[in-house]
Structures are given as structure tokens and as C-alpha cells.
PDB file of C-alpha atoms in Angstrom:
ATOM      1  CA  MET A   1       1.880  48.145 103.151  1.00  0.00           C
ATOM      2  CA  ASP A   2       1.263  50.761 105.760  1.00  0.00           C
ATOM      3  CA  GLY A   3       0.733  54.473 105.118  1.00  0.00           C
ATOM      4  CA  LYS A   4       4.278  55.575 105.984  1.00  0.00           C
ATOM      5  CA  MET A   5       5.852  53.154 103.538  1.00  0.00           C
ATOM      6  CA  LEU A   6       3.447  54.220 100.776  1.00  0.00           C
ATOM      7  CA  ALA A   7       4.211  57.901 101.407  1.00  0.00           C
ATOM      8  CA  ARG A   8       7.968  57.240 101.262  1.00  0.00           C
ATOM      9  CA  LEU A   9       7.626  55.278  98.035  1.00  0.00           C
ATOM     10  CA  GLY A  10       5.555  58.097  96.503  1.00  0.00           C
ATOM     11  CA  ALA A  11       8.156  60.684  97.535  1.00  0.00           C
ATOM     12  CA  ILE A  12      10.982  58.618  96.032  1.00  0.00           C
ATOM     13  CA  VAL A  13       9.113  58.215  92.740  1.00  0.00           C
ATOM     14  CA  PHE A  14       8.358  61.954  92.651  1.00  0.00           C
ATOM     15  CA  VAL A  15      12.014  62.890  93.235  1.00  0.00           C
ATOM     16  CA  ALA A  16      13.167  60.392  90.598  1.00  0.00           C
ATOM     17  CA  VAL A  17      10.777  61.845  88.005  1.00  0.00           C
ATOM     18  CA  ALA A  18      11.858  65.413  88.868  1.00  0.00           C
ATOM     19  CA  ILE A  19      15.554  64.524  88.520  1.00  0.00           C
ATOM     20  CA  THR A  20      14.934  62.781  85.188  1.00  0.00           C
ATOM     21  CA  ALA A  21      12.981  65.752  83.823  1.00  0.00           C
ATOM     22  CA  THR A  22      15.733  68.140  84.935  1.00  0.00           C
ATOM     23  CA  ALA A  23      18.435  66.038  83.280  1.00  0.00           C
ATOM     24  CA  ILE A  24      16.479  65.899  80.025  1.00  0.00           C
ATOM     25  CA  GLU A  25      15.916  69.660  80.047  1.00  0.00           C
ATOM     26  CA  LEU A  26      19.588  70.411  80.725  1.00  0.00           C
ATOM     27  CA  THR A  27      20.807  68.179  77.886  1.00  0.00           C
ATOM     28  CA  ARG A  28      18.388  69.649  75.331  1.00  0.00           C
ATOM     29  CA  LYS A  29      20.068  71.742  72.611  1.00  0.00           C
ATOM     30  CA  GLU A  30      18.453  75.078  71.840  1.00  0.00           C
ATOM     31  CA  GLU A  31      18.200  76.008  68.171  1.00  0.00           C
ATOM     32  CA  GLU A  32      15.724  78.858  68.550  1.00  0.00           C
ATOM     33  CA  PRO A  33      18.201  81.738  69.137  1.00  0.00           C
ATOM     34  CA  ALA A  34      19.959  81.043  65.834  1.00  0.00           C
ATOM     35  CA  ALA A  35      16.659  80.995  63.958  1.00  0.00           C
ATOM     36  CA  ARG A  36      15.538  84.155  65.712  1.00  0.00           C
ATOM     37  CA  SER A  37      18.726  86.029  64.762  1.00  0.00           C
ATOM     38  CA  GLU A  38      18.344  84.935  61.122  1.00  0.00           C
ATOM     39  CA  ARG A  39      14.747  86.157  61.108  1.00  0.00           C
ATOM     40  CA  GLN A  40      15.767  89.500  62.604  1.00  0.00           C
ATOM     41  CA  ALA A  41      18.600  89.892  60.109  1.00  0.00           C
ATOM     42  CA  GLY A  42      16.222  89.277  57.222  1.00  0.00           C
ATOM     43  CA  THR A  43      13.663  91.872  58.338  1.00  0.00           C
ATOM     44  CA  SER A  44      16.042  94.549  59.598  1.00  0.00           C
ATOM     45  CA  SER A  45      16.263  96.476  56.331  1.00  0.00           C
ATOM     46  CA  ALA A  46      12.572  96.100  55.468  1.00  0.00           C
ATOM     47  CA  ASP A  47      11.083  98.198  58.276  1.00  0.00           C
ATOM     48  CA  PRO A  48      13.204 100.940  59.884  1.00  0.00           C
ATOM     49  CA  LEU A  49      10.495 101.647  62.479  1.00  0.00           C
ATOM     50  CA  ARG A  50      10.685  98.042  63.692  1.00  0.00           C
ATOM     51  CA  ASP A  51      14.474  98.321  63.971  1.00  0.00           C
ATOM     52  CA  GLU A  52      14.127 101.497  66.038  1.00  0.00           C
ATOM     53  CA  LEU A  53      11.523  99.884  68.301  1.00  0.00           C
ATOM     54  CA  ARG A  54      13.856  96.928  68.880  1.00  0.00           C
ATOM     55  CA  ARG A  55      16.687  99.311  69.742  1.00  0.00           C
ATOM     56  CA  CYS A  56      14.425 101.062  72.239  1.00  0.00           C
ATOM     57  CA  GLN A  57      13.441  97.706  73.721  1.00  0.00           C
ATOM     58  CA  ARG A  58      17.102  96.875  74.323  1.00  0.00           C
ATOM     59  CA  LEU A  59      17.625 100.259  76.032  1.00  0.00           C
ATOM     60  CA  GLY A  60      15.134  99.351  78.737  1.00  0.00           C
ATOM     61  CA  GLU A  61      14.167 102.146  81.121  1.00  0.00           C
ATOM     62  CA  ALA A  62      16.574 104.610  79.474  1.00  0.00           C
ATOM     63  CA  ALA A  63      14.322 104.544  76.399  1.00  0.00           C
ATOM     64  CA  THR A  64      11.727 106.652  78.237  1.00  0.00           C
ATOM     65  CA  ARG A  65      14.178 109.554  78.109  1.00  0.00           C
ATOM     66  CA  ASP A  66      15.385 108.988  74.534  1.00  0.00           C
ATOM     67  CA  PRO A  67      13.754 111.380  72.019  1.00  0.00           C
ATOM     68  CA  ALA A  68      14.195 108.925  69.136  1.00  0.00           C
ATOM     69  CA  CYS A  69      12.343 106.234  71.086  1.00  0.00           C
ATOM     70  CA  LEU A  70       9.545 108.606  71.997  1.00  0.00           C
ATOM     71  CA  ARG A  71       9.191 109.521  68.329  1.00  0.00           C
ATOM     72  CA  ALA A  72       9.233 105.849  67.279  1.00  0.00           C
ATOM     73  CA  TRP A  73       6.540 104.975  69.825  1.00  0.00           C
ATOM     74  CA  ALA A  74       4.392 107.867  68.585  1.00  0.00           C
ATOM     75  CA  ASP A  75       4.812 106.693  64.973  1.00  0.00           C
ATOM     76  CA  ASN A  76       3.921 103.150  65.991  1.00  0.00           C
ATOM     77  CA  ARG A  77       0.770 104.304  67.814  1.00  0.00           C
ATOM     78  CA  GLU A  78      -0.208 106.418  64.820  1.00  0.00           C
ATOM     79  CA  ARG A  79       0.352 103.526  62.436  1.00  0.00           C
ATOM     80  CA  PHE A  80      -1.907 101.149  64.350  1.00  0.00           C
ATOM     81  CA  LEU A  81      -4.497 103.469  65.865  1.00  0.00           C
ATOM     82  CA  THR A  82      -5.242 105.719  62.894  1.00  0.00           C
ATOM     83  CA  PRO A  83      -8.484 104.594  61.300  1.00  0.00           C
ATOM     84  CA  GLY A  84      -8.077 103.486  57.711  1.00  0.00           C
ATOM     85  CA  PRO A  85     -10.583 103.644  54.903  1.00  0.00           C
ATOM     86  CA  SER A  86     -13.843 101.877  55.753  1.00  0.00           C
ATOM     87  CA  PRO A  87     -14.609  98.830  53.674  1.00  0.00           C
ATOM     88  CA  ALA A  88     -17.490  99.254  51.258  1.00  0.00           C
ATOM     89  CA  VAL A  89     -20.564  97.222  52.201  1.00  0.00           C
ATOM     90  CA  PRO A  90     -22.178  95.589  49.172  1.00  0.00           C
ATOM     91  CA  PRO A  91     -25.858  96.502  48.853  1.00  0.00           C
ATOM     92  CA  SER A  92     -26.966  92.871  48.949  1.00  0.00           C
ATOM     93  CA  ALA A  93     -25.391  92.389  52.389  1.00  0.00           C
ATOM     94  CA  SER A  94     -27.062  95.358  54.112  1.00  0.00           C
ATOM     95  CA  PRO A  95     -28.876  94.388  57.334  1.00  0.00           C
ATOM     96  CA  SER A  96     -32.141  96.152  56.411  1.00  0.00           C
ATOM     97  CA  GLU A  97     -32.662  93.969  53.313  1.00  0.00           C
ATOM     98  CA  THR A  98     -32.006  90.648  55.019  1.00  0.00           C
ATOM     99  CA  ARG A  99     -34.888  91.037  57.459  1.00  0.00           C
TER     100      ARG A  99
END
């Protein structure tokens, strides 16, 4: 076999694999959106801040001008960036005693 024939055979195999992968991907059924909507429906009443953040996400760029979204983002930052109570260190685990 010469080089040209080998290159052509390689190209044909590559195209065949690409077409097969595309056909498999197109025939695949997606079940994730249904599961995602069920999960969102179950958590919607539990956390109103999360619901507001999702609404702002759907607004897109218009959310930067929405006062409710600005307030929700501020509450979210405060919730995650505010330092909580420091955990108590047991006396036996202090670094000065272990040395």
C-alpha cells in the first residue's frame, strides 16, 4: 500500500466514525430536563432567595437594572460572605502542645 491509499483509507474511517457518533448522539433521548424541572419544583417553596436569584438569571442583562435583583444579590453576598461563629478549638488539639 502506498501513502496516498493509506491516507484515503484513514480519512474514510474517520468520516465513518464521525457519522456514527453523530447518529448516536441525535437518537439519544434526554431525560435530564424533566428531572431538573422536578428538582426545581420541589425546592421552589423552601428558599425564596433562590427563587428570586433564578428569576434574575432568566432576566439576563435586564437584571442589572432591576432593584429586586440587586437586593437579592446583596442578600446572597451577605449570606455567604458574612463570617459565622468560629469553631471552638479543643485544648488538646492546640498547636503549641503538640510540639
